[in-house]
Coordinates of C-alpha atoms and ligand atoms in Angstrom, one line a residue:
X28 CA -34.4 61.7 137.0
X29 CA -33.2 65.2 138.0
X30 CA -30.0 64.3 135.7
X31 CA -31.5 62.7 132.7
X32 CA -33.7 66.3 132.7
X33 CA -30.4 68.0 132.6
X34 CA -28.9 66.2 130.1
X35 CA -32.2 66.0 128.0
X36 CA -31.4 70.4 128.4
X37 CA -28.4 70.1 127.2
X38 CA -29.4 67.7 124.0
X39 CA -31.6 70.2 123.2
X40 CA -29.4 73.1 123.4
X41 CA -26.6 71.7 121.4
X42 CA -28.7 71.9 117.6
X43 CA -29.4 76.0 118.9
X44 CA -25.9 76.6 119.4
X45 CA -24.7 74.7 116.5
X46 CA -27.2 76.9 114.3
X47 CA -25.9 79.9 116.1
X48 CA -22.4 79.1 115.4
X49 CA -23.6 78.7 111.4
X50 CA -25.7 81.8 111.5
X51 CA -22.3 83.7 112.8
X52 CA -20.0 82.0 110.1
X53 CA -22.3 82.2 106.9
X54 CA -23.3 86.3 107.8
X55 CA -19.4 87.2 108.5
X56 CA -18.4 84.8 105.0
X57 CA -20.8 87.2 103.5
X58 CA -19.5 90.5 104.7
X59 CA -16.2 89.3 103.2
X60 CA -17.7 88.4 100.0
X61 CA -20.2 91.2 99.3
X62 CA -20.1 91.6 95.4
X63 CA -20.2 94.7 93.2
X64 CA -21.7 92.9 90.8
X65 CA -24.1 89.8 89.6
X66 CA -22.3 89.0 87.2
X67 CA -19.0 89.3 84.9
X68 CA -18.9 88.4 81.2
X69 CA -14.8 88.3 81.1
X70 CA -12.6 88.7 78.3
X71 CA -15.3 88.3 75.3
X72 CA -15.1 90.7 71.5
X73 CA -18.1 93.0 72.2
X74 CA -20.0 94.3 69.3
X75 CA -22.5 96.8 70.2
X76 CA -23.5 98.7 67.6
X77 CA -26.0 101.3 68.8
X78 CA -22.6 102.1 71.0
X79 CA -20.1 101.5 68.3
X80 CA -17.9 99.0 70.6
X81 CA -16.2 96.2 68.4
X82 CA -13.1 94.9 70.6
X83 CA -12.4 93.0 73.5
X84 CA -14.6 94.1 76.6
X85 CA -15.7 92.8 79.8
X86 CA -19.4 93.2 80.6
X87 CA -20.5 93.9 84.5
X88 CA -24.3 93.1 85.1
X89 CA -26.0 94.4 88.5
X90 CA -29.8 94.1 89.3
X91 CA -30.7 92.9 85.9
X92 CA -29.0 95.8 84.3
X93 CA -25.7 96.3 82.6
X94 CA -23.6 98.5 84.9
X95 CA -20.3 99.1 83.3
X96 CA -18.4 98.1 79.8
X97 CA -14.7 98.3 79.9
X98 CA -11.6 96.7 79.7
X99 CA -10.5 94.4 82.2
X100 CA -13.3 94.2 85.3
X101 CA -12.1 92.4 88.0
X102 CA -13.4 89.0 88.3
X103 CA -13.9 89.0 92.0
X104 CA -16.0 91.5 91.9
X105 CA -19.0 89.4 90.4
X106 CA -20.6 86.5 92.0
X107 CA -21.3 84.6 88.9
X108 CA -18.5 84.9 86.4
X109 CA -18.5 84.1 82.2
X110 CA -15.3 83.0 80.7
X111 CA -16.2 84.6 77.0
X112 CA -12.5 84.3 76.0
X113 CA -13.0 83.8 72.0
X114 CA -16.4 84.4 72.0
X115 CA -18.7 87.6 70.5
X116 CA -21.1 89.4 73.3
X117 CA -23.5 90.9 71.3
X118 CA -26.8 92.6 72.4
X119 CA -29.7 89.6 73.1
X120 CA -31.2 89.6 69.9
X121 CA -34.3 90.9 68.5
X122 CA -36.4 88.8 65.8
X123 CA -39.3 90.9 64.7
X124 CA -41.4 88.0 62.6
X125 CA -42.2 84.8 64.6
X126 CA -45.1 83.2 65.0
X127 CA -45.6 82.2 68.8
X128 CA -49.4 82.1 69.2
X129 CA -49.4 78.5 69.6
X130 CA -52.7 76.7 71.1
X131 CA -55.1 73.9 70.7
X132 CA -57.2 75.4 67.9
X133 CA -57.0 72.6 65.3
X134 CA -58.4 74.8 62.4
X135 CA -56.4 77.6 63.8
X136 CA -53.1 77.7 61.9
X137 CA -51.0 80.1 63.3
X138 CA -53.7 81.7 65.7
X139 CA -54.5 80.0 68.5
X140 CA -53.4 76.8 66.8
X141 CA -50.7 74.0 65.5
X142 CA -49.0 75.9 63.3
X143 CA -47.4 78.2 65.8
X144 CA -44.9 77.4 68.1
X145 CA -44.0 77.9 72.3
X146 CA -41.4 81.1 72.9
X147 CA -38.9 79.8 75.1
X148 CA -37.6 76.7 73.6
X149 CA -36.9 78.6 70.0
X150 CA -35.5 82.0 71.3
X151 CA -32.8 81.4 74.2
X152 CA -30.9 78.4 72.6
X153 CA -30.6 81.2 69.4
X154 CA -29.7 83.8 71.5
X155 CA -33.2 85.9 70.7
X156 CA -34.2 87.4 73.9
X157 CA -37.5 90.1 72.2
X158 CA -39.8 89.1 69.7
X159 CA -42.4 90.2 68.0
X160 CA -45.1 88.0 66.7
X161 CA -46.5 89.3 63.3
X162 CA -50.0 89.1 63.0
X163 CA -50.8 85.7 64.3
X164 CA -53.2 87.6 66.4
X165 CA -56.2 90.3 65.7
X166 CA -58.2 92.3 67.6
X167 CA -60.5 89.8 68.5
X168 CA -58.2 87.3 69.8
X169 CA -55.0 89.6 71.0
X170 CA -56.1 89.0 75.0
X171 CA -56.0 85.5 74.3
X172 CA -52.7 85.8 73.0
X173 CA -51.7 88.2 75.9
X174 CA -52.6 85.9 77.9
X175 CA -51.2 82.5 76.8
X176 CA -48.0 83.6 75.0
X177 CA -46.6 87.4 76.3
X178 CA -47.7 86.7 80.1
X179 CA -46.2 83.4 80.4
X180 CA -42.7 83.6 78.3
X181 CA -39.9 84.2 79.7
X182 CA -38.7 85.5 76.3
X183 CA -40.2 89.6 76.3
X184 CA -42.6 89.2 73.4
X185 CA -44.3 92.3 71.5
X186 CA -47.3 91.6 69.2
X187 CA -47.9 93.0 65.6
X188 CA -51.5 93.3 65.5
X189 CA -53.0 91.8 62.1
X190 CA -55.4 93.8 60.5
X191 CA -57.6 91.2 60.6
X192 CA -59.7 90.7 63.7
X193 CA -59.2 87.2 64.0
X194 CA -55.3 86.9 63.2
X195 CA -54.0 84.5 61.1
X196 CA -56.6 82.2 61.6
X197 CA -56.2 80.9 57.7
X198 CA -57.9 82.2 54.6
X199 CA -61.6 82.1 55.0
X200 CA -60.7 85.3 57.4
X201 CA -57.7 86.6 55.8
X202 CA -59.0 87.0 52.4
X203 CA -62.0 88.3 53.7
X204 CA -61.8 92.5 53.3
X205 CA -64.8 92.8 55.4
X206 CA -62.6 91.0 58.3
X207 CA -60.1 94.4 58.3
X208 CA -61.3 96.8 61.0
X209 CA -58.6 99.9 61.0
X210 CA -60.6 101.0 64.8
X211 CA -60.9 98.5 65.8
X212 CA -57.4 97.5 65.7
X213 CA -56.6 101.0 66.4
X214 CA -58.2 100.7 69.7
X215 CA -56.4 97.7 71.0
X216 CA -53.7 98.8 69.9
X217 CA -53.7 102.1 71.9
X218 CA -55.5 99.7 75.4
X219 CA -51.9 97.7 74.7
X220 CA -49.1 100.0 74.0
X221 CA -46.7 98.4 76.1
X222 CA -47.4 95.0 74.1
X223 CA -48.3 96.0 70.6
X224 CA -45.8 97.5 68.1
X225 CA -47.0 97.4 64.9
X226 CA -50.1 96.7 62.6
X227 CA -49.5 93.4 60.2
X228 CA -51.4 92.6 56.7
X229 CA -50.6 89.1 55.7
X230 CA -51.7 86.2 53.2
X231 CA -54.3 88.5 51.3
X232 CA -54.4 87.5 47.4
X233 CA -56.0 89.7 45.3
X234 CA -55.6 92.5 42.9
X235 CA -57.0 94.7 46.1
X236 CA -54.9 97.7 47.8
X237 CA -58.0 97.6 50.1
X238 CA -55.9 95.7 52.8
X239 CA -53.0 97.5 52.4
X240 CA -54.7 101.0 53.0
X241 CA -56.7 99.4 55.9
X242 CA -53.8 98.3 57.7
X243 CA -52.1 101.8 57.6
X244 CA -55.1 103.7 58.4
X245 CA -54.9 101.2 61.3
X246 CA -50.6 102.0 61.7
X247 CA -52.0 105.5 61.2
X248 CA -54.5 105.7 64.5
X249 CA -52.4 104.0 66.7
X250 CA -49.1 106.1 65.5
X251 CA -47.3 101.9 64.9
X252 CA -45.5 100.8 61.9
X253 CA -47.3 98.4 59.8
X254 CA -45.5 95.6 58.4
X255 CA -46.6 93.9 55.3
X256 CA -46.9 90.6 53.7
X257 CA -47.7 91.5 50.7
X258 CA -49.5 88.3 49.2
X259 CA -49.9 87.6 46.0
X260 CA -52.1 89.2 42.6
X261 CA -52.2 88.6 39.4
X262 CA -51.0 90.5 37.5
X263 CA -48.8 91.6 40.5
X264 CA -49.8 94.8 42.3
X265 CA -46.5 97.3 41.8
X266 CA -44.0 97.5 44.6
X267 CA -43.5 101.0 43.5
X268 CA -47.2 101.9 44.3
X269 CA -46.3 100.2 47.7
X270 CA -43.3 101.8 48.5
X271 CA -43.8 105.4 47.4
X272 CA -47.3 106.2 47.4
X273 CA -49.4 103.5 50.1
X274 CA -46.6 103.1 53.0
X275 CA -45.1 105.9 55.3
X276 CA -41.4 106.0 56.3
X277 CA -40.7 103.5 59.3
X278 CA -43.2 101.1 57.7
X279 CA -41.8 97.5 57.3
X280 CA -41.6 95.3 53.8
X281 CA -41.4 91.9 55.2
X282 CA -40.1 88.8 53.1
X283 CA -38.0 91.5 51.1
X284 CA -36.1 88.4 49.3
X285 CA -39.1 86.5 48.6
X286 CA -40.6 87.8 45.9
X287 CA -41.1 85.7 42.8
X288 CA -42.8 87.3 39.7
X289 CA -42.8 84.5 37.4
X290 CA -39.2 84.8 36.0
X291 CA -37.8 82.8 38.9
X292 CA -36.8 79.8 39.4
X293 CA -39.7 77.7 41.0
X294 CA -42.9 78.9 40.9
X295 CA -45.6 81.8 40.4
X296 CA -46.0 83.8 44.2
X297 CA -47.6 87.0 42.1
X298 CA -45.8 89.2 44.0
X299 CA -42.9 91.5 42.4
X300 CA -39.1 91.2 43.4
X301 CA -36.8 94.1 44.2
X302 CA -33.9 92.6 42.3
X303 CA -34.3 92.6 38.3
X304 CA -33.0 89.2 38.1
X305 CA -31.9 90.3 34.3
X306 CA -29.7 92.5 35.4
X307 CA -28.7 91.2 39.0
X308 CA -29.7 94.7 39.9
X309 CA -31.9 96.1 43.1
X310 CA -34.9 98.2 41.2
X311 CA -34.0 101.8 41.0
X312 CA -37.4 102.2 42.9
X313 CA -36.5 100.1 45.7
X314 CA -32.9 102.3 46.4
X315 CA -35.8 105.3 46.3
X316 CA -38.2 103.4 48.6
X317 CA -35.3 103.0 51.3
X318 CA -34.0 107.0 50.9
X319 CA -37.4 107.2 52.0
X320 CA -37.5 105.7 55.1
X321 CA -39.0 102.2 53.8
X322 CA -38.1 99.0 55.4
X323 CA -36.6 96.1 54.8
X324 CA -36.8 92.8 56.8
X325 CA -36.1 89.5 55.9
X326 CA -38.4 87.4 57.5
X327 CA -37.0 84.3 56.0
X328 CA -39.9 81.5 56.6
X329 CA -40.4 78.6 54.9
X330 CA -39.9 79.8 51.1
X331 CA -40.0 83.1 51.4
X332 CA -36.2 84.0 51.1
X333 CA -34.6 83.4 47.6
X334 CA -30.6 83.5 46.5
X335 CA -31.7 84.7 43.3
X336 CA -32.9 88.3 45.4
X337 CA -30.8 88.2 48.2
X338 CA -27.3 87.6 46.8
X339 CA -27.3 90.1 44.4
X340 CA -28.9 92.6 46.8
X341 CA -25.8 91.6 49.6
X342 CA -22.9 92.3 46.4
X343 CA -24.0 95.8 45.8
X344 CA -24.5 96.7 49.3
X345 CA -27.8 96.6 50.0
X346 CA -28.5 95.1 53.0
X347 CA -31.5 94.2 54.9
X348 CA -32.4 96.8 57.5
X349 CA -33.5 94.0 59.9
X350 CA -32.9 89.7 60.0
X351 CA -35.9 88.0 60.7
X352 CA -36.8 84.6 61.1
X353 CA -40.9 84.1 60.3
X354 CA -40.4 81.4 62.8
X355 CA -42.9 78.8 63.2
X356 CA -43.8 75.1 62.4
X357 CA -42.8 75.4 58.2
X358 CA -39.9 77.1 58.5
X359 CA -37.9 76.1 61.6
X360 CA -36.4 72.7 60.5
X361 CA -36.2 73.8 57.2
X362 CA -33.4 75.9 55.4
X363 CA -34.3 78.7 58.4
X364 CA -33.9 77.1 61.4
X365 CA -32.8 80.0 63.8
X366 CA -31.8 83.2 63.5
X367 CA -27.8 82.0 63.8
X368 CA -28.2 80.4 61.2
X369 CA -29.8 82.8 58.9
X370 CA -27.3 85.3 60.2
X371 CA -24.3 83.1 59.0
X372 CA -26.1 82.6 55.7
X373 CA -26.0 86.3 54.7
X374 CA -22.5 86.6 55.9
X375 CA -21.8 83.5 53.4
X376 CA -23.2 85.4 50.6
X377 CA -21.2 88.5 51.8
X378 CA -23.1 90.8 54.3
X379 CA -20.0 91.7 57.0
X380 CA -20.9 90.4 60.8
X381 CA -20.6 93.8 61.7
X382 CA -23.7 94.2 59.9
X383 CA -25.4 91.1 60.2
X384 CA -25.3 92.1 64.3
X385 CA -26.6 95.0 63.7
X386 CA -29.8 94.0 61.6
X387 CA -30.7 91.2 64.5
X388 CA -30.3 94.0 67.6
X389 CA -29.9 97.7 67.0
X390 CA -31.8 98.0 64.2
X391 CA -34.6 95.9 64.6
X392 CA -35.1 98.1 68.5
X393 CA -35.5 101.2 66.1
X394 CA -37.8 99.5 64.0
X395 CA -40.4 99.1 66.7
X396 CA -39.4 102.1 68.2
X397 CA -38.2 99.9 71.6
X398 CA -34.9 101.9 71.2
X399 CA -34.4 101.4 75.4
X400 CA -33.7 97.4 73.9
X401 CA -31.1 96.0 71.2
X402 CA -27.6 97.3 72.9
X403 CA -25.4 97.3 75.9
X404 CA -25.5 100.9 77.3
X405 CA -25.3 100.8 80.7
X406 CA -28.3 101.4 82.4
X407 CA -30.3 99.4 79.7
X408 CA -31.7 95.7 81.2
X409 CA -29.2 93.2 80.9
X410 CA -29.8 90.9 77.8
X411 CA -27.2 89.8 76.1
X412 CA -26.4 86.9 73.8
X413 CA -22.7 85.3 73.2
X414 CA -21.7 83.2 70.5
X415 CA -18.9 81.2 69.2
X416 CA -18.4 82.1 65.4
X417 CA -17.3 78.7 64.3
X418 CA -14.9 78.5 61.3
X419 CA -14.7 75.6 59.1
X420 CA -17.0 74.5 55.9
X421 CA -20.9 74.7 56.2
X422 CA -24.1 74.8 53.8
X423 CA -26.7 76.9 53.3
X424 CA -29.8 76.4 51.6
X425 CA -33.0 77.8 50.3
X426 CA -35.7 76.9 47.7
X427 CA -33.8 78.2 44.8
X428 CA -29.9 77.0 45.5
X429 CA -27.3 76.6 48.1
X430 CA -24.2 77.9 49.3
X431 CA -20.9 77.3 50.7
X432 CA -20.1 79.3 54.3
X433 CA -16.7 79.5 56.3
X434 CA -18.7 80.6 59.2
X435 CA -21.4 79.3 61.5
X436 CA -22.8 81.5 64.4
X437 CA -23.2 79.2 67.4
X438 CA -25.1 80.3 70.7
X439 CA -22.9 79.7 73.6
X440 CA -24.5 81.8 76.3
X441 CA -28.2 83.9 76.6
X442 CA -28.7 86.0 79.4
X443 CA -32.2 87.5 79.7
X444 CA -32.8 90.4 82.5
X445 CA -29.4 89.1 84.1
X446 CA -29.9 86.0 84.5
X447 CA -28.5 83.1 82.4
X448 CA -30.9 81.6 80.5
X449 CA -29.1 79.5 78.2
X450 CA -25.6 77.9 79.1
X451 CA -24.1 75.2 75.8
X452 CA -21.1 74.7 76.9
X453 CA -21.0 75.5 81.1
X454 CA -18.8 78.5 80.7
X455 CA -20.0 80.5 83.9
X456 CA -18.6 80.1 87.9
X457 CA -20.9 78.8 88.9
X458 CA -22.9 77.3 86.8
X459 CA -26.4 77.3 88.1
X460 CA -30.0 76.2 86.8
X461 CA -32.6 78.3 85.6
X462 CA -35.3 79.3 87.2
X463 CA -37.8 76.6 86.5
X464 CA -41.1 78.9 85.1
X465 CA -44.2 77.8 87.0
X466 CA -46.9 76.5 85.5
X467 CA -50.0 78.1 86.8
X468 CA -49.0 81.9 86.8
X469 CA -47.6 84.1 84.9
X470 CA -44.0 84.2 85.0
X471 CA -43.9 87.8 84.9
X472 CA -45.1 91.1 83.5
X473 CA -43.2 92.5 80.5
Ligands
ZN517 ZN1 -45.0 85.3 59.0

């Protein structure tokens, strides 16, 4: 008896030391191993430019932030290393037009309803890591949106408040004046700040400026760019009028290649273009309405980018300030897709990468005055997008033609507050899987 209790002693004993042995091992592997860094991007062409960097860089990542840029970071100093040999590491990207307040709202088109899409699955596979949503919701419904979209995306996501109450909740509110509260949307605005960026007019058709002037009274209050969709009229209500006499420097013309006045090529949108198609030429007013601080974003949608506007424009050097997708159920199968692949359609028609980086990071972070976002300077959170630029023979197409491209942008790699978030082709050591976002909290707070 007195021997099978000793040995039962022993039995139990052996599992404590064993444990003890593992504890001793795993804590003294770790002293060995402690890392500098999270993560190393190694040997990738950075192009930053807020910071002016376009050459080969390594990228060090620490406590979601980026820590050091410079040549040749050792390796072993990072517990997670990214081969980016023959890749771009560009700043995660920053697409100011989507349309992400997706919900169960059957009449609700982009607010609340079909029409609008989930964050996640469209931004990290295109290397977006910040959006903004533009207008899908109002004043009424922002919290709902707050709550259902920014709270629970792992994507950061800033709101555009439209200047109608409800959002974009289809025309019997949109076309309705009496719907456009400039307080009210003022004051949400102001209870948000840390969410909302702007003030958004969209989808209004008439021969009104009532909307326009409600929704920078609005910008106005709450010291936020507006951004406009200017509809349609007719006869079409001058851009000049827009530009130089109802808009304040830093405000945003969205759809800038969209217009269609009746002289182009498919149909009447009653809403005047910025290139005389005549003369191939951008309007003297428009090269005016940019000295002055005006804005111009793309915000490429469904139909609302044209060839006959934007090639022109890209020949004599006038470039869109910011790349925008106007993501959302229309547009994202369509000739848009993502913002890659809007990217490598104005380098086919001749905007310079350089450039086309800059209007989809940098620029787009000034725009909505988030200037802490859209580079790599150290200190700043760490989110970062790499891509393979492809080389071979692609298409492009919009409503009005098609081109030819030698380049397509492909996503490789999305890294959102340090962590990857987005791996194509397993390039990291080790790879490891995302966090899995849980279902009945918010992920986080933004
Ligand atoms: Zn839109």
């Amino acid at each position: 008896m007195l021997i099978i209790k000793l040995k039962t002693h022993i039995m139990h004993k052996i599992p404590l030391l064993f444990l003890a042995l593992v504890m001793l091992f795993t804590s003294s592997t770790h002293a060995q191993t402690s890392y500098t860094y999270s993560m190393v991007i190694k040997g990738g062409h950075v192009i930053d430019p807020k910071n002016k960097i376009d050459e080969l860089m390594d990228v060090a990542v620490n406590d979601g932030k980026i820590v050091l840029v410079a040549k040749n970071i050792d390796a072993k100093k990072g517990r997670q290393v990214v081969d980016a040999k023959g890749l771009y590491v560009t700043p995660g990207l920053i697409d100011i037009h989507v349309h992400f307040f997706w919900g169960t709202d059957l009449q609700g088109t982009y607010r609340n309803g079909p029409l609008a899409l989930p964050a996640d699955g469209f931004t990290f596979p295109a290397g977006v890591t910040t959006v903004v949503d533009a207008g899908s919701s109002g004043w009424k419904t922002f919290e709902t949106f707050k709550k259902q979209t920014i709270d629970r995306s792992q994507t950061r996501v800033f709101s555009e408040l439209n200047i109608v109450g409800e959002g974009m909740a289809g025309g019997r509110f949109e076309n309705n004046i009496d719907e456009m509260d400039a307080q009210k949307t003022a004051e949400m605005a102001k209870k948000y700040p840390e969410n909302i960026v702007g003030v958004k007019l969209a989808h209004f058709n008439g021969h009104r400026w009532e909307p326009t002037e409600r929704a920078v009274e609005a910008g106005k209050l709450a010291n936020i760019p507006v951004m406009i969709d200017f509809g349609g009229a007719d006869p079409y209500l001058p851009l000049d009028s827009l530009f130089s006499v109802k808009l304040r420097p830093g405000d945003i013309y969205t759809h800038c290649f969209g217009g269609d006045d009746g002289v182009g090529i498919n149909k009447l949108n009653g809403r005047e273009q910025i290139v005389d198609i005549k003369t191939n030429k951008v309007k003297p007013f428009v090269l005016k309405a940019r000295e002055r601080g005006i804005i111009f974003d793309v915000g490429f949608g469904g139909a609302s980018f044209l060839f006959s506007q934007g090639t022109p424009a890209i020949k004599s050097g006038f470039f869109p300030n910011s790349i925008s997708t106007d993501l959302h159920t229309g547009s994202m199968n369509g000739p848009m897709k993502s913002m890659p692949n809007i990217m490598s359609l104005f380098m086919a028609i001749g905007m310079p990468f350089k450039d086309v980086i800059a209007a989809s990071t940098w620029n787009p972070a000034k725009e909505i005055k988030h200037e802490e976002l859209g580079s790599l300077s150290v200190g700043s959170g760490a989110d970062i997008a790499i891509f393979n630029l492809r080389e071979g023979a692609f298409g492009f197409y919009a409503r009005d033609g098609q081109v030819k491209g030698k380049n397509r942008l492909e996503t490789e790699m999305t890294i959102r507050n340090g962590n990857i978030v987005y791996n194509l082709n397993a390039i990291a050591t080790p790879n490891i899987l995302p966090a899995a976002p849980q279902s009945n909290k918010p992920i986080k707070e933004h």
